Amino acid sequence: MSRPSSSVASGPPGSTRRPARLRARLLSVLAALGLALGALVGLPGAAQAAGSLPCDLYGDAGTPCVAAHSTVRALFSSYNGPLYRVTRVLDGAATDIGLLAPGGYADAGRQDTFCGGTSCRITRIYDQTSRHNDLNPGPAGTAGMGADRGADASELAVTAGGHKVYGIFTSPGVGYRSTGAASGVAVNGQPEGVYMVASGTHVGSACCFDYGNAESTPADTGNGHMDAVSIATTCYFAPCTGSGPWVEADLENGMFQGDNGSNTANRGNNSTYVTAVLKNNGQTRYALKGGNSQSGGLTTWWDGGLPTRGGYKPMHQEGGIILGTGGDNSNWNMGTFFEGAMVAGYPSDAVENAVQANIVSVGYSGQTNVPNGPQGTITGPGGKCVDVAADDTGVNGAAVQLWDCQSYAEDQHWTHNPDGSLSTISRCLDVVGNSSANDAKLELYDCNGVGGQKWVQQADGSLRNPQSGRCLDAPGGATGNGTRLQIHDCNGSAAQKFALG
């Protein structure tokens, strides 16, 4: 839609010209309105001017959004649908979380009411375009990992637009994907752009924390079959400058910082919130940009030729969409996602700058590297934390142990549920085989309400399992990393002191 000119020109032959004084007054009023709208857009929490949100900006510039995802806010000023779905772990009930107002911010209060006192997973992220390119936990892929689980819905609360909202706190095993090739997303060398707002502090070096174009099935089908933006400490093509994290392009079988892989000019983005931008004309050229989502503009890390390694020039995208994983469902990395969109065509620098300005106007605030929801730690003997083996993957039967406390470790943050269970990464602290025997080992297992999943804090600092009458115990008072926990006759010893934080 073209925008009207702010100037007043003489009309066509036969038209009536406005008097100069009236024209001057109209110009003055329009200028004042423009300043007022500009001030509103720049204030967190203020009403957004029509057409001011990222997908409005992209669309007006001729590069429309074909996918738009966020748990934080609307990305179109007219959007008034659901942002995401949460599902309670204990009973499987689900509800959609929408907006406080059209074009506004997430209704986090609805989530808090629905999930209060228990754990919820984010089980769907709705596409805000009319294409319905929704994201669900992804299936197992050829990377050798199992199917993905949804992120803990209440694990990371931050502020945006002056409102409490939740980000998607991704740990190993968490990831989302479209079903097959998504509608309108670039394929076979078509141009496209993608941006996301992520964390520059909750990052890792494993594969892969990506958002963008991937294979239509969870399998590596060759160079150039992906076109996703990533933020990670992965130096795939040495040398790299500093220790990252860097905004990178996952083009499949390589995390490209620019040029043909290595790009020492890419100095990384480690701010609390990072705007990560990738665009690719599909034939000859791509660009990478990064910026602080709380202030300032974008820095261009690369704007030049596609890699000359085989398969990237031209590209061979398949049009799938991933979030938090690699194209073959490599889901070993960690990251945090707040919003992002994919567009058709090759976006201009001007529209990317406008999108960054809008992101800054949101006023994102709060820590992004530490779970800060209702979960707490369980501190045991030797000041160690109750932890799940295998780095946040949390499969059924995973050993529960003592380990050095790590603020970012998702599987060291436990929710004390109303039924007496303790849960982390969507499963419960469980006695193997629901046993009541002395020295029965502990594991993580699907929450199912059995007696082996009930725990009561005692006045002496122990955690008692009522079914067995025995207490959580570190065998022989051991405090070393990897000490497998068990239940044992309650005896008041230091080996049975576990504090719920």
JSON list of N, CA, C and O in Angstrom, two decimals, residues 1-48:
[
{"chain": "A", "resi": 1, "resn": "MET", "atom": "N", "xyz": [0.86, -1.19, 0.00]},
{"chain": "A", "resi": 1, "resn": "MET", "atom": "CA", "xyz": [0.00, 0.00, 0.00]},
{"chain": "A", "resi": 1, "resn": "MET", "atom": "C", "xyz": [0.88, 1.22, 0.00]},
{"chain": "A", "resi": 1, "resn": "MET", "atom": "O", "xyz": [1.76, 1.37, 0.84]},
{"chain": "A", "resi": 2, "resn": "SER", "atom": "N", "xyz": [0.67, 2.15, -0.94]},
{"chain": "A", "resi": 2, "resn": "SER", "atom": "CA", "xyz": [1.49, 3.36, -0.98]},
{"chain": "A", "resi": 2, "resn": "SER", "atom": "C", "xyz": [1.07, 4.29, 0.15]},
{"chain": "A", "resi": 2, "resn": "SER", "atom": "O", "xyz": [-0.09, 4.33, 0.56]},
{"chain": "A", "resi": 3, "resn": "ARG", "atom": "N", "xyz": [2.01, 5.06, 0.62]},
{"chain": "A", "resi": 3, "resn": "ARG", "atom": "CA", "xyz": [1.75, 6.00, 1.70]},
{"chain": "A", "resi": 3, "resn": "ARG", "atom": "C", "xyz": [1.49, 7.38, 1.12]},
{"chain": "A", "resi": 3, "resn": "ARG", "atom": "O", "xyz": [2.17, 7.80, 0.20]},
{"chain": "A", "resi": 4, "resn": "PRO", "atom": "N", "xyz": [0.51, 8.13, 1.67]},
{"chain": "A", "resi": 4, "resn": "PRO", "atom": "CA", "xyz": [0.24, 9.47, 1.15]},
{"chain": "A", "resi": 4, "resn": "PRO", "atom": "C", "xyz": [1.40, 10.40, 1.43]},
{"chain": "A", "resi": 4, "resn": "PRO", "atom": "O", "xyz": [2.10, 10.27, 2.43]},
{"chain": "A", "resi": 5, "resn": "SER", "atom": "N", "xyz": [1.60, 11.36, 0.54]},
{"chain": "A", "resi": 5, "resn": "SER", "atom": "CA", "xyz": [2.65, 12.35, 0.74]},
{"chain": "A", "resi": 5, "resn": "SER", "atom": "C", "xyz": [2.24, 13.33, 1.82]},
{"chain": "A", "resi": 5, "resn": "SER", "atom": "O", "xyz": [1.07, 13.65, 1.99]},
{"chain": "A", "resi": 6, "resn": "SER", "atom": "N", "xyz": [3.22, 13.84, 2.57]},
{"chain": "A", "resi": 6, "resn": "SER", "atom": "CA", "xyz": [2.92, 14.83, 3.60]},
{"chain": "A", "resi": 6, "resn": "SER", "atom": "C", "xyz": [2.88, 16.24, 3.04]},
{"chain": "A", "resi": 6, "resn": "SER", "atom": "O", "xyz": [2.53, 17.18, 3.74]},
{"chain": "A", "resi": 7, "resn": "SER", "atom": "N", "xyz": [3.30, 16.36, 1.77]},
{"chain": "A", "resi": 7, "resn": "SER", "atom": "CA", "xyz": [3.25, 17.69, 1.16]},
{"chain": "A", "resi": 7, "resn": "SER", "atom": "C", "xyz": [1.90, 17.90, 0.50]},
{"chain": "A", "resi": 7, "resn": "SER", "atom": "O", "xyz": [1.19, 16.96, 0.16]},
{"chain": "A", "resi": 8, "resn": "VAL", "atom": "N", "xyz": [1.52, 19.19, 0.29]},
{"chain": "A", "resi": 8, "resn": "VAL", "atom": "CA", "xyz": [0.27, 19.53, -0.37]},
{"chain": "A", "resi": 8, "resn": "VAL", "atom": "C", "xyz": [0.61, 20.21, -1.68]},
{"chain": "A", "resi": 8, "resn": "VAL", "atom": "O", "xyz": [1.21, 21.28, -1.70]},
{"chain": "A", "resi": 9, "resn": "ALA", "atom": "N", "xyz": [0.28, 19.56, -2.78]},
{"chain": "A", "resi": 9, "resn": "ALA", "atom": "CA", "xyz": [0.59, 20.09, -4.10]},
{"chain": "A", "resi": 9, "resn": "ALA", "atom": "C", "xyz": [-0.68, 20.59, -4.77]},
{"chain": "A", "resi": 9, "resn": "ALA", "atom": "O", "xyz": [-1.79, 20.29, -4.35]},
{"chain": "A", "resi": 10, "resn": "SER", "atom": "N", "xyz": [-0.48, 21.36, -5.82]},
{"chain": "A", "resi": 10, "resn": "SER", "atom": "CA", "xyz": [-1.65, 21.81, -6.57]},
{"chain": "A", "resi": 10, "resn": "SER", "atom": "C", "xyz": [-2.32, 20.63, -7.22]},
{"chain": "A", "resi": 10, "resn": "SER", "atom": "O", "xyz": [-1.67, 19.67, -7.63]},
{"chain": "A", "resi": 11, "resn": "GLY", "atom": "N", "xyz": [-3.63, 20.68, -7.34]},
{"chain": "A", "resi": 11, "resn": "GLY", "atom": "CA", "xyz": [-4.39, 19.56, -7.87]},
{"chain": "A", "resi": 11, "resn": "GLY", "atom": "C", "xyz": [-4.40, 19.57, -9.39]},
{"chain": "A", "resi": 11, "resn": "GLY", "atom": "O", "xyz": [-3.80, 20.42, -10.04]},
{"chain": "A", "resi": 12, "resn": "PRO", "atom": "N", "xyz": [-5.07, 18.59, -9.94]},
{"chain": "A", "resi": 12, "resn": "PRO", "atom": "CA", "xyz": [-5.20, 18.52, -11.39]},
{"chain": "A", "resi": 12, "resn": "PRO", "atom": "C", "xyz": [-6.04, 19.67, -11.92]},
{"chain": "A", "resi": 12, "resn": "PRO", "atom": "O", "xyz": [-6.71, 20.36, -11.14]},
{"chain": "A", "resi": 13, "resn": "PRO", "atom": "N", "xyz": [-6.03, 19.91, -13.23]},
{"chain": "A", "resi": 13, "resn": "PRO", "atom": "CA", "xyz": [-6.84, 21.00, -13.77]},
{"chain": "A", "resi": 13, "resn": "PRO", "atom": "C", "xyz": [-8.28, 20.88, -13.32]},
{"chain": "A", "resi": 13, "resn": "PRO", "atom": "O", "xyz": [-8.90, 19.81, -13.35]},
{"chain": "A", "resi": 14, "resn": "GLY", "atom": "N", "xyz": [-8.83, 22.03, -12.88]},
{"chain": "A", "resi": 14, "resn": "GLY", "atom": "CA", "xyz": [-10.21, 22.05, -12.43]},
{"chain": "A", "resi": 14, "resn": "GLY", "atom": "C", "xyz": [-10.37, 21.83, -10.95]},
{"chain": "A", "resi": 14, "resn": "GLY", "atom": "O", "xyz": [-11.46, 21.99, -10.41]},
{"chain": "A", "resi": 15, "resn": "SER", "atom": "N", "xyz": [-9.30, 21.42, -10.24]},
{"chain": "A", "resi": 15, "resn": "SER", "atom": "CA", "xyz": [-9.42, 21.19, -8.80]},
{"chain": "A", "resi": 15, "resn": "SER", "atom": "C", "xyz": [-9.31, 22.50, -8.07]},
{"chain": "A", "resi": 15, "resn": "SER", "atom": "O", "xyz": [-8.83, 23.51, -8.59]},
{"chain": "A", "resi": 16, "resn": "THR", "atom": "N", "xyz": [-9.74, 22.51, -6.82]},
{"chain": "A", "resi": 16, "resn": "THR", "atom": "CA", "xyz": [-9.66, 23.70, -5.97]},
{"chain": "A", "resi": 16, "resn": "THR", "atom": "C", "xyz": [-8.42, 23.61, -5.11]},
{"chain": "A", "resi": 16, "resn": "THR", "atom": "O", "xyz": [-8.24, 22.65, -4.37]},
{"chain": "A", "resi": 17, "resn": "ARG", "atom": "N", "xyz": [-7.54, 24.61, -5.18]},
{"chain": "A", "resi": 17, "resn": "ARG", "atom": "CA", "xyz": [-6.33, 24.63, -4.37]},
{"chain": "A", "resi": 17, "resn": "ARG", "atom": "C", "xyz": [-6.65, 25.14, -2.98]},
{"chain": "A", "resi": 17, "resn": "ARG", "atom": "O", "xyz": [-7.46, 26.06, -2.79]},
{"chain": "A", "resi": 18, "resn": "ARG", "atom": "N", "xyz": [-5.99, 24.53, -1.95]},
{"chain": "A", "resi": 18, "resn": "ARG", "atom": "CA", "xyz": [-6.18, 24.97, -0.58]},
{"chain": "A", "resi": 18, "resn": "ARG", "atom": "C", "xyz": [-5.46, 26.30, -0.37]},
{"chain": "A", "resi": 18, "resn": "ARG", "atom": "O", "xyz": [-4.35, 26.49, -0.87]},
{"chain": "A", "resi": 19, "resn": "PRO", "atom": "N", "xyz": [-6.01, 27.18, 0.41]},
{"chain": "A", "resi": 19, "resn": "PRO", "atom": "CA", "xyz": [-5.31, 28.42, 0.73]},
{"chain": "A", "resi": 19, "resn": "PRO", "atom": "C", "xyz": [-4.00, 28.12, 1.43]},
{"chain": "A", "resi": 19, "resn": "PRO", "atom": "O", "xyz": [-3.87, 27.14, 2.16]},
{"chain": "A", "resi": 20, "resn": "ALA", "atom": "N", "xyz": [-2.99, 28.94, 1.25]},
{"chain": "A", "resi": 20, "resn": "ALA", "atom": "CA", "xyz": [-1.66, 28.72, 1.84]},
{"chain": "A", "resi": 20, "resn": "ALA", "atom": "C", "xyz": [-1.72, 28.61, 3.35]},
{"chain": "A", "resi": 20, "resn": "ALA", "atom": "O", "xyz": [-1.03, 27.80, 3.96]},
{"chain": "A", "resi": 21, "resn": "ARG", "atom": "N", "xyz": [-2.55, 29.46, 4.00]},
{"chain": "A", "resi": 21, "resn": "ARG", "atom": "CA", "xyz": [-2.62, 29.41, 5.47]},
{"chain": "A", "resi": 21, "resn": "ARG", "atom": "C", "xyz": [-3.16, 28.08, 5.94]},
{"chain": "A", "resi": 21, "resn": "ARG", "atom": "O", "xyz": [-2.66, 27.49, 6.89]},
{"chain": "A", "resi": 22, "resn": "LEU", "atom": "N", "xyz": [-4.19, 27.55, 5.25]},
{"chain": "A", "resi": 22, "resn": "LEU", "atom": "CA", "xyz": [-4.76, 26.26, 5.62]},
{"chain": "A", "resi": 22, "resn": "LEU", "atom": "C", "xyz": [-3.73, 25.15, 5.40]},
{"chain": "A", "resi": 22, "resn": "LEU", "atom": "O", "xyz": [-3.59, 24.25, 6.21]},
{"chain": "A", "resi": 23, "resn": "ARG", "atom": "N", "xyz": [-3.00, 25.24, 4.26]},
{"chain": "A", "resi": 23, "resn": "ARG", "atom": "CA", "xyz": [-1.98, 24.24, 4.00]},
{"chain": "A", "resi": 23, "resn": "ARG", "atom": "C", "xyz": [-0.94, 24.24, 5.12]},
{"chain": "A", "resi": 23, "resn": "ARG", "atom": "O", "xyz": [-0.49, 23.19, 5.58]},
{"chain": "A", "resi": 24, "resn": "ALA", "atom": "N", "xyz": [-0.54, 25.40, 5.55]},
{"chain": "A", "resi": 24, "resn": "ALA", "atom": "CA", "xyz": [0.48, 25.50, 6.62]},
{"chain": "A", "resi": 24, "resn": "ALA", "atom": "C", "xyz": [-0.03, 24.89, 7.91]},
{"chain": "A", "resi": 24, "resn": "ALA", "atom": "O", "xyz": [0.70, 24.19, 8.63]},
{"chain": "A", "resi": 25, "resn": "ARG", "atom": "N", "xyz": [-1.31, 25.16, 8.24]},
{"chain": "A", "resi": 25, "resn": "ARG", "atom": "CA", "xyz": [-1.87, 24.60, 9.46]},
{"chain": "A", "resi": 25, "resn": "ARG", "atom": "C", "xyz": [-1.93, 23.08, 9.38]},
{"chain": "A", "resi": 25, "resn": "ARG", "atom": "O", "xyz": [-1.63, 22.37, 10.34]},
{"chain": "A", "resi": 26, "resn": "LEU", "atom": "N", "xyz": [-2.34, 22.54, 8.21]},
{"chain": "A", "resi": 26, "resn": "LEU", "atom": "CA", "xyz": [-2.39, 21.10, 8.04]},
{"chain": "A", "resi": 26, "resn": "LEU", "atom": "C", "xyz": [-1.01, 20.47, 8.18]},
{"chain": "A", "resi": 26, "resn": "LEU", "atom": "O", "xyz": [-0.84, 19.43, 8.82]},
{"chain": "A", "resi": 27, "resn": "LEU", "atom": "N", "xyz": [-0.02, 21.11, 7.59]},
{"chain": "A", "resi": 27, "resn": "LEU", "atom": "CA", "xyz": [1.35, 20.59, 7.72]},
{"chain": "A", "resi": 27, "resn": "LEU", "atom": "C", "xyz": [1.79, 20.56, 9.16]},
{"chain": "A", "resi": 27, "resn": "LEU", "atom": "O", "xyz": [2.44, 19.63, 9.63]},
{"chain": "A", "resi": 28, "resn": "SER", "atom": "N", "xyz": [1.44, 21.61, 9.91]},
{"chain": "A", "resi": 28, "resn": "SER", "atom": "CA", "xyz": [1.83, 21.67, 11.33]},
{"chain": "A", "resi": 28, "resn": "SER", "atom": "C", "xyz": [1.19, 20.54, 12.12]},
{"chain": "A", "resi": 28, "resn": "SER", "atom": "O", "xyz": [1.83, 19.88, 12.95]},
{"chain": "A", "resi": 29, "resn": "VAL", "atom": "N", "xyz": [-0.11, 20.30, 11.86]},
{"chain": "A", "resi": 29, "resn": "VAL", "atom": "CA", "xyz": [-0.82, 19.23, 12.58]},
{"chain": "A", "resi": 29, "resn": "VAL", "atom": "C", "xyz": [-0.24, 17.87, 12.23]},
{"chain": "A", "resi": 29, "resn": "VAL", "atom": "O", "xyz": [0.01, 17.02, 13.09]},
{"chain": "A", "resi": 30, "resn": "LEU", "atom": "N", "xyz": [0.02, 17.64, 10.91]},
{"chain": "A", "resi": 30, "resn": "LEU", "atom": "CA", "xyz": [0.59, 16.36, 10.51]},
{"chain": "A", "resi": 30, "resn": "LEU", "atom": "C", "xyz": [1.95, 16.13, 11.12]},
{"chain": "A", "resi": 30, "resn": "LEU", "atom": "O", "xyz": [2.29, 15.03, 11.55]},
{"chain": "A", "resi": 31, "resn": "ALA", "atom": "N", "xyz": [2.76, 17.18, 11.16]},
{"chain": "A", "resi": 31, "resn": "ALA", "atom": "CA", "xyz": [4.08, 17.04, 11.77]},
{"chain": "A", "resi": 31, "resn": "ALA", "atom": "C", "xyz": [3.98, 16.69, 13.24]},
{"chain": "A", "resi": 31, "resn": "ALA", "atom": "O", "xyz": [4.71, 15.83, 13.75]},
{"chain": "A", "resi": 32, "resn": "ALA", "atom": "N", "xyz": [3.05, 17.32, 13.95]},
{"chain": "A", "resi": 32, "resn": "ALA", "atom": "CA", "xyz": [2.89, 17.02, 15.38]},
{"chain": "A", "resi": 32, "resn": "ALA", "atom": "C", "xyz": [2.43, 15.59, 15.60]},
{"chain": "A", "resi": 32, "resn": "ALA", "atom": "O", "xyz": [2.90, 14.89, 16.50]},
{"chain": "A", "resi": 33, "resn": "LEU", "atom": "N", "xyz": [1.47, 15.16, 14.73]},
{"chain": "A", "resi": 33, "resn": "LEU", "atom": "CA", "xyz": [1.01, 13.78, 14.85]},
{"chain": "A", "resi": 33, "resn": "LEU", "atom": "C", "xyz": [2.13, 12.81, 14.59]},
{"chain": "A", "resi": 33, "resn": "LEU", "atom": "O", "xyz": [2.28, 11.79, 15.26]},
{"chain": "A", "resi": 34, "resn": "GLY", "atom": "N", "xyz": [2.97, 13.12, 13.61]},
{"chain": "A", "resi": 34, "resn": "GLY", "atom": "CA", "xyz": [4.10, 12.25, 13.31]},
{"chain": "A", "resi": 34, "resn": "GLY", "atom": "C", "xyz": [5.04, 12.14, 14.48]},
{"chain": "A", "resi": 34, "resn": "GLY", "atom": "O", "xyz": [5.52, 11.06, 14.82]},
{"chain": "A", "resi": 35, "resn": "LEU", "atom": "N", "xyz": [5.34, 13.27, 15.14]},
{"chain": "A", "resi": 35, "resn": "LEU", "atom": "CA", "xyz": [6.22, 13.24, 16.31]},
{"chain": "A", "resi": 35, "resn": "LEU", "atom": "C", "xyz": [5.60, 12.43, 17.44]},
{"chain": "A", "resi": 35, "resn": "LEU", "atom": "O", "xyz": [6.27, 11.66, 18.13]},
{"chain": "A", "resi": 36, "resn": "ALA", "atom": "N", "xyz": [4.29, 12.62, 17.63]},
{"chain": "A", "resi": 36, "resn": "ALA", "atom": "CA", "xyz": [3.63, 11.88, 18.72]},
{"chain": "A", "resi": 36, "resn": "ALA", "atom": "C", "xyz": [3.65, 10.39, 18.47]},
{"chain": "A", "resi": 36, "resn": "ALA", "atom": "O", "xyz": [3.93, 9.59, 19.36]},
{"chain": "A", "resi": 37, "resn": "LEU", "atom": "N", "xyz": [3.35, 9.98, 17.21]},
{"chain": "A", "resi": 37, "resn": "LEU", "atom": "CA", "xyz": [3.39, 8.55, 16.90]},
{"chain": "A", "resi": 37, "resn": "LEU", "atom": "C", "xyz": [4.79, 8.01, 17.05]},
{"chain": "A", "resi": 37, "resn": "LEU", "atom": "O", "xyz": [5.00, 6.90, 17.55]},
{"chain": "A", "resi": 38, "resn": "GLY", "atom": "N", "xyz": [5.77, 8.78, 16.63]},
{"chain": "A", "resi": 38, "resn": "GLY", "atom": "CA", "xyz": [7.15, 8.34, 16.79]},
{"chain": "A", "resi": 38, "resn": "GLY", "atom": "C", "xyz": [7.50, 8.14, 18.24]},
{"chain": "A", "resi": 38, "resn": "GLY", "atom": "O", "xyz": [8.19, 7.18, 18.61]},
{"chain": "A", "resi": 39, "resn": "ALA", "atom": "N", "xyz": [7.04, 9.02, 19.11]},
{"chain": "A", "resi": 39, "resn": "ALA", "atom": "CA", "xyz": [7.32, 8.87, 20.54]},
{"chain": "A", "resi": 39, "resn": "ALA", "atom": "C", "xyz": [6.64, 7.64, 21.09]},
{"chain": "A", "resi": 39, "resn": "ALA", "atom": "O", "xyz": [7.22, 6.91, 21.91]},
{"chain": "A", "resi": 40, "resn": "LEU", "atom": "N", "xyz": [5.39, 7.37, 20.63]},
{"chain": "A", "resi": 40, "resn": "LEU", "atom": "CA", "xyz": [4.69, 6.18, 21.11]},
{"chain": "A", "resi": 40, "resn": "LEU", "atom": "C", "xyz": [5.44, 4.92, 20.74]},
{"chain": "A", "resi": 40, "resn": "LEU", "atom": "O", "xyz": [5.60, 4.01, 21.54]},
{"chain": "A", "resi": 41, "resn": "VAL", "atom": "N", "xyz": [5.91, 4.85, 19.49]},
{"chain": "A", "resi": 41, "resn": "VAL", "atom": "CA", "xyz": [6.61, 3.66, 19.04]},
{"chain": "A", "resi": 41, "resn": "VAL", "atom": "C", "xyz": [7.89, 3.45, 19.83]},
{"chain": "A", "resi": 41, "resn": "VAL", "atom": "O", "xyz": [8.30, 2.34, 20.11]},
{"chain": "A", "resi": 42, "resn": "GLY", "atom": "N", "xyz": [8.51, 4.51, 20.26]},
{"chain": "A", "resi": 42, "resn": "GLY", "atom": "CA", "xyz": [9.77, 4.38, 20.97]},
{"chain": "A", "resi": 42, "resn": "GLY", "atom": "C", "xyz": [9.64, 4.07, 22.44]},
{"chain": "A", "resi": 42, "resn": "GLY", "atom": "O", "xyz": [10.65, 3.86, 23.11]},
{"chain": "A", "resi": 43, "resn": "LEU", "atom": "N", "xyz": [8.41, 4.04, 22.96]},
{"chain": "A", "resi": 43, "resn": "LEU", "atom": "CA", "xyz": [8.22, 3.79, 24.39]},
{"chain": "A", "resi": 43, "resn": "LEU", "atom": "C", "xyz": [7.79, 2.36, 24.61]},
{"chain": "A", "resi": 43, "resn": "LEU", "atom": "O", "xyz": [6.77, 1.94, 24.07]},
{"chain": "A", "resi": 44, "resn": "PRO", "atom": "N", "xyz": [8.51, 1.58, 25.43]},
{"chain": "A", "resi": 44, "resn": "PRO", "atom": "CA", "xyz": [8.08, 0.22, 25.73]},
{"chain": "A", "resi": 44, "resn": "PRO", "atom": "C", "xyz": [6.69, 0.23, 26.34]},
{"chain": "A", "resi": 44, "resn": "PRO", "atom": "O", "xyz": [6.39, 1.03, 27.23]},
{"chain": "A", "resi": 45, "resn": "GLY", "atom": "N", "xyz": [5.83, -0.66, 25.88]},
{"chain": "A", "resi": 45, "resn": "GLY", "atom": "CA", "xyz": [4.50, -0.79, 26.45]},
{"chain": "A", "resi": 45, "resn": "GLY", "atom": "C", "xyz": [3.48, 0.12, 25.83]},
{"chain": "A", "resi": 45, "resn": "GLY", "atom": "O", "xyz": [2.29, -0.02, 26.05]},
{"chain": "A", "resi": 46, "resn": "ALA", "atom": "N", "xyz": [3.93, 1.12, 25.05]},
{"chain": "A", "resi": 46, "resn": "ALA", "atom": "CA", "xyz": [2.99, 2.03, 24.44]},
{"chain": "A", "resi": 46, "resn": "ALA", "atom": "C", "xyz": [2.31, 1.36, 23.25]},
{"chain": "A", "resi": 46, "resn": "ALA", "atom": "O", "xyz": [2.80, 0.40, 22.69]},
{"chain": "A", "resi": 47, "resn": "ALA", "atom": "N", "xyz": [1.18, 1.92, 22.85]},
{"chain": "A", "resi": 47, "resn": "ALA", "atom": "CA", "xyz": [0.48, 1.38, 21.69]},
{"chain": "A", "resi": 47, "resn": "ALA", "atom": "C", "xyz": [1.35, 1.57, 20.46]},
{"chain": "A", "resi": 47, "resn": "ALA", "atom": "O", "xyz": [1.95, 2.62, 20.26]},
{"chain": "A", "resi": 48, "resn": "GLN", "atom": "N", "xyz": [1.40, 0.53, 19.60]},
{"chain": "A", "resi": 48, "resn": "GLN", "atom": "CA", "xyz": [2.21, 0.62, 18.40]},
{"chain": "A", "resi": 48, "resn": "GLN", "atom": "C", "xyz": [1.39, 1.29, 17.29]},
{"chain": "A", "resi": 48, "resn": "GLN", "atom": "O", "xyz": [0.20, 1.06, 17.16]}
]
